[in-house]
Amino acid sequence: MRIIGVDPGLVTTGYGVIDVKGRSHVAVEGGFSKTKASDALEFRLKAIHQDIREVIEEHKPNVMAVEDLHVRYRNLKTAIIMGHARGVAVLAAGEAGIPVFHYEPTRAKNLVTGSGRADKEQVQRAVAVHLRLPGIDNEHVADAFSIAICHAMMSDSPVANAS
């Protein structure tokens, strides 16, 4: 199974593509879509959508795993803007005909690091260990890989398959 994980953000949307081979997870590609704060919202969303669509077209994942919105936002406007970024990533999956699974960041952190409250550096180190990489420099890429790993672990779980 090939999974694309997405960490949506208006400034930086991270993505990580992994292959699942038995119980091992192999990194295929990780990267990010970056937009300029000075650009209008519609052009930033278009850029994110195009970048994710291109990754999907190139790597042909079977599924997308995307980070769900955080439970608490201090600013409602932030939640709405994050929803826009998630929406265009999910749209790219829909256009490609691949199913999308949504995971809370705390669930992915817990599965990957052992703690739902892990900080960014802990997530980066844990993801690098899971994928046997020397390191991951970008927190958004690490988060995207963690979401993909989370889906791989959840889809392999007897509990997930029983429901």
mmCIF file of C-alpha atoms in Angstrom:
data_model
loop_
_atom_site.group_PDB
_atom_site.id
_atom_site.type_symbol
_atom_site.label_atom_id
_atom_site.label_comp_id
_atom_site.label_asym_id
_atom_site.label_seq_id
_atom_site.Cartn_x
_atom_site.Cartn_y
_atom_site.Cartn_z
ATOM 1 C CA MET A 1 0.000 0.000 0.000
ATOM 2 C CA ARG A 2 1.221 3.523 -0.783
ATOM 3 C CA ILE A 3 0.045 6.332 1.486
ATOM 4 C CA ILE A 4 0.366 10.089 1.160
ATOM 5 C CA GLY A 5 0.233 11.874 4.490
ATOM 6 C CA VAL A 6 -0.620 15.579 4.516
ATOM 7 C CA ASP A 7 -0.010 18.210 7.199
ATOM 8 C CA PRO A 8 -2.125 21.103 5.896
ATOM 9 C CA GLY A 9 -1.160 24.692 6.497
ATOM 10 C CA LEU A 10 -1.704 27.925 4.623
ATOM 11 C CA VAL A 11 1.964 28.935 4.719
ATOM 12 C CA THR A 12 3.476 25.438 4.561
ATOM 13 C CA THR A 13 1.651 22.222 3.701
ATOM 14 C CA GLY A 14 3.834 19.205 4.311
ATOM 15 C CA TYR A 15 3.467 15.881 2.544
ATOM 16 C CA GLY A 16 5.057 12.482 3.004
ATOM 17 C CA VAL A 17 4.622 9.468 0.763
ATOM 18 C CA ILE A 18 5.373 6.037 2.205
ATOM 19 C CA ASP A 19 5.155 2.464 1.044
ATOM 20 C CA VAL A 20 3.922 -0.127 3.505
ATOM 21 C CA LYS A 21 5.693 -3.459 3.150
ATOM 22 C CA GLY A 22 4.488 -5.855 5.798
ATOM 23 C CA ARG A 23 5.114 -4.062 9.073
ATOM 24 C CA SER A 24 7.825 -1.807 7.669
ATOM 25 C CA HIS A 25 7.311 1.682 6.323
ATOM 26 C CA VAL A 26 9.555 3.036 3.588
ATOM 27 C CA ALA A 27 9.826 6.719 2.716
ATOM 28 C CA VAL A 28 9.203 7.409 -0.966
ATOM 29 C CA GLU A 29 9.258 11.210 -0.906
ATOM 30 C CA GLY A 30 8.679 14.034 1.508
ATOM 31 C CA GLY A 31 8.355 17.711 0.810
ATOM 32 C CA PHE A 32 6.180 20.747 1.206
ATOM 33 C CA SER A 33 4.158 23.361 -0.606
ATOM 34 C CA LYS A 34 5.029 26.876 0.503
ATOM 35 C CA THR A 35 2.956 29.971 -0.190
ATOM 36 C CA LYS A 36 3.631 33.672 0.286
ATOM 37 C CA ALA A 37 1.691 35.532 2.953
ATOM 38 C CA SER A 38 1.501 38.499 0.589
ATOM 39 C CA ASP A 39 -0.488 36.507 -1.994
ATOM 40 C CA ALA A 40 -4.287 36.477 -1.962
ATOM 41 C CA LEU A 41 -5.958 33.507 -0.275
ATOM 42 C CA GLU A 42 -7.359 32.108 -3.513
ATOM 43 C CA PHE A 43 -3.916 31.981 -5.130
ATOM 44 C CA ARG A 44 -2.349 30.370 -2.075
ATOM 45 C CA LEU A 45 -5.038 27.677 -2.024
ATOM 46 C CA LYS A 46 -4.626 27.098 -5.754
ATOM 47 C CA ALA A 47 -0.868 26.593 -5.270
ATOM 48 C CA ILE A 48 -1.387 24.086 -2.441
ATOM 49 C CA HIS A 49 -3.951 22.185 -4.486
ATOM 50 C CA GLN A 50 -1.705 22.052 -7.554
ATOM 51 C CA ASP A 51 1.320 20.901 -5.556
ATOM 52 C CA ILE A 52 -0.577 18.097 -3.797
ATOM 53 C CA ARG A 53 -2.227 17.077 -7.061
ATOM 54 C CA GLU A 54 1.196 16.800 -8.730
ATOM 55 C CA VAL A 55 2.536 14.624 -5.912
ATOM 56 C CA ILE A 56 -0.514 12.369 -6.215
ATOM 57 C CA GLU A 57 -0.118 12.138 -9.988
ATOM 58 C CA GLU A 58 3.584 11.305 -9.708
ATOM 59 C CA HIS A 59 3.467 8.798 -6.850
ATOM 60 C CA LYS A 60 -0.039 7.344 -7.267
ATOM 61 C CA PRO A 61 -0.861 6.641 -3.612
ATOM 62 C CA ASN A 62 -3.702 4.276 -2.741
ATOM 63 C CA VAL A 63 -4.957 6.488 0.100
ATOM 64 C CA MET A 64 -4.467 9.893 1.678
ATOM 65 C CA ALA A 65 -4.138 10.417 5.418
ATOM 66 C CA VAL A 66 -4.614 14.025 6.455
ATOM 67 C CA GLU A 67 -4.168 15.773 9.762
ATOM 68 C CA ASP A 68 -7.508 16.712 11.220
ATOM 69 C CA LEU A 69 -8.156 20.156 12.621
ATOM 70 C CA HIS A 70 -6.938 20.656 16.172
ATOM 71 C CA VAL A 71 -9.646 20.386 18.800
ATOM 72 C CA ARG A 72 -8.898 23.841 20.198
ATOM 73 C CA TYR A 73 -7.945 26.973 18.342
ATOM 74 C CA ARG A 74 -7.504 30.239 20.167
ATOM 75 C CA ASN A 75 -8.626 32.083 17.080
ATOM 76 C CA LEU A 76 -11.646 30.944 15.060
ATOM 77 C CA LYS A 77 -10.222 32.579 11.942
ATOM 78 C CA THR A 78 -7.155 30.307 12.181
ATOM 79 C CA ALA A 79 -9.393 27.228 12.243
ATOM 80 C CA ILE A 80 -11.316 28.414 9.201
ATOM 81 C CA ILE A 81 -8.138 29.146 7.230
ATOM 82 C CA MET A 82 -6.687 25.742 8.176
ATOM 83 C CA GLY A 83 -9.928 24.191 6.970
ATOM 84 C CA HIS A 84 -9.394 25.818 3.582
ATOM 85 C CA ALA A 85 -5.900 24.294 3.272
ATOM 86 C CA ARG A 86 -7.239 20.871 4.313
ATOM 87 C CA GLY A 87 -10.062 21.237 1.827
ATOM 88 C CA VAL A 88 -7.897 21.771 -1.222
ATOM 89 C CA ALA A 89 -5.640 18.846 -0.258
ATOM 90 C CA VAL A 90 -8.683 16.592 0.181
ATOM 91 C CA LEU A 91 -10.058 17.889 -3.133
ATOM 92 C CA ALA A 92 -6.869 16.729 -4.876
ATOM 93 C CA ALA A 93 -7.431 13.245 -3.437
ATOM 94 C CA GLY A 94 -11.066 13.297 -4.532
ATOM 95 C CA GLU A 95 -10.077 14.267 -8.063
ATOM 96 C CA ALA A 96 -7.674 11.313 -8.145
ATOM 97 C CA GLY A 97 -10.340 8.953 -6.793
ATOM 98 C CA ILE A 98 -8.422 7.990 -3.660
ATOM 99 C CA PRO A 99 -10.040 7.676 -0.224
ATOM 100 C CA VAL A 100 -9.086 10.084 2.562
ATOM 101 C CA PHE A 101 -8.655 9.234 6.241
ATOM 102 C CA HIS A 102 -8.494 11.926 8.929
ATOM 103 C CA TYR A 103 -6.378 11.670 12.083
ATOM 104 C CA GLU A 104 -5.980 13.941 15.068
ATOM 105 C CA PRO A 105 -2.393 15.131 15.534
ATOM 106 C CA THR A 106 -2.318 13.684 19.062
ATOM 107 C CA ARG A 107 -3.194 10.204 17.757
ATOM 108 C CA ALA A 108 -0.378 10.297 15.199
ATOM 109 C CA LYS A 109 2.093 11.611 17.781
ATOM 110 C CA ASN A 110 1.065 8.904 20.236
ATOM 111 C CA LEU A 111 1.475 6.096 17.702
ATOM 112 C CA VAL A 112 4.788 7.390 16.366
ATOM 113 C CA THR A 113 6.461 8.679 19.545
ATOM 114 C CA GLY A 114 4.544 7.045 22.386
ATOM 115 C CA SER A 115 3.208 10.399 23.592
ATOM 116 C CA GLY A 116 0.336 12.455 22.228
ATOM 117 C CA ARG A 117 2.062 15.540 23.650
ATOM 118 C CA ALA A 118 5.395 15.033 21.878
ATOM 119 C CA ASP A 119 7.058 18.212 20.656
ATOM 120 C CA LYS A 120 8.122 18.875 17.065
ATOM 121 C CA GLU A 121 11.701 17.671 17.610
ATOM 122 C CA GLN A 122 10.509 14.396 19.161
ATOM 123 C CA VAL A 123 8.205 13.809 16.194
ATOM 124 C CA GLN A 124 11.027 14.537 13.736
ATOM 125 C CA ARG A 125 13.381 12.087 15.495
ATOM 126 C CA ALA A 126 10.739 9.359 15.865
ATOM 127 C CA VAL A 127 9.661 9.593 12.226
ATOM 128 C CA ALA A 128 13.299 9.398 11.096
ATOM 129 C CA VAL A 129 13.730 6.241 13.181
ATOM 130 C CA HIS A 130 10.490 4.666 11.846
ATOM 131 C CA LEU A 131 11.507 5.368 8.257
ATOM 132 C CA ARG A 132 15.214 4.628 8.761
ATOM 133 C CA LEU A 133 16.237 8.083 7.620
ATOM 134 C CA PRO A 134 19.251 10.060 8.858
ATOM 135 C CA GLY A 135 16.945 12.878 9.926
ATOM 136 C CA ILE A 136 14.085 15.138 8.883
ATOM 137 C CA ASP A 137 14.739 18.878 8.905
ATOM 138 C CA ASN A 138 11.240 20.191 8.271
ATOM 139 C CA GLU A 139 8.566 19.851 10.975
ATOM 140 C CA HIS A 140 5.728 19.904 8.414
ATOM 141 C CA VAL A 141 7.276 17.042 6.451
ATOM 142 C CA ALA A 142 7.783 15.086 9.687
ATOM 143 C CA ASP A 143 4.147 15.693 10.667
ATOM 144 C CA ALA A 144 2.968 14.540 7.231
ATOM 145 C CA PHE A 145 5.056 11.370 7.471
ATOM 146 C CA SER A 146 3.690 10.783 10.998
ATOM 147 C CA ILE A 147 0.122 11.001 9.673
ATOM 148 C CA ALA A 148 0.977 8.473 6.920
ATOM 149 C CA ILE A 149 2.611 6.149 9.467
ATOM 150 C CA CYS A 150 -0.424 6.559 11.722
ATOM 151 C CA HIS A 151 -2.714 5.414 8.914
ATOM 152 C CA ALA A 152 -0.450 2.451 8.141
ATOM 153 C CA MET A 153 -0.555 1.393 11.799
ATOM 154 C CA MET A 154 -4.298 1.978 12.141
ATOM 155 C CA SER A 155 -5.197 0.136 8.932
ATOM 156 C CA ASP A 156 -3.078 -2.822 10.108
ATOM 157 C CA SER A 157 -4.799 -2.886 13.500
ATOM 158 C CA PRO A 158 -7.242 -5.744 14.208
ATOM 159 C CA VAL A 159 -9.335 -3.240 16.171
ATOM 160 C CA ALA A 160 -9.603 -0.901 13.146
ATOM 161 C CA ASN A 161 -10.420 -3.806 10.834
ATOM 162 C CA ALA A 162 -13.130 -5.173 13.145
ATOM 163 C CA SER A 163 -15.269 -2.029 12.947
#
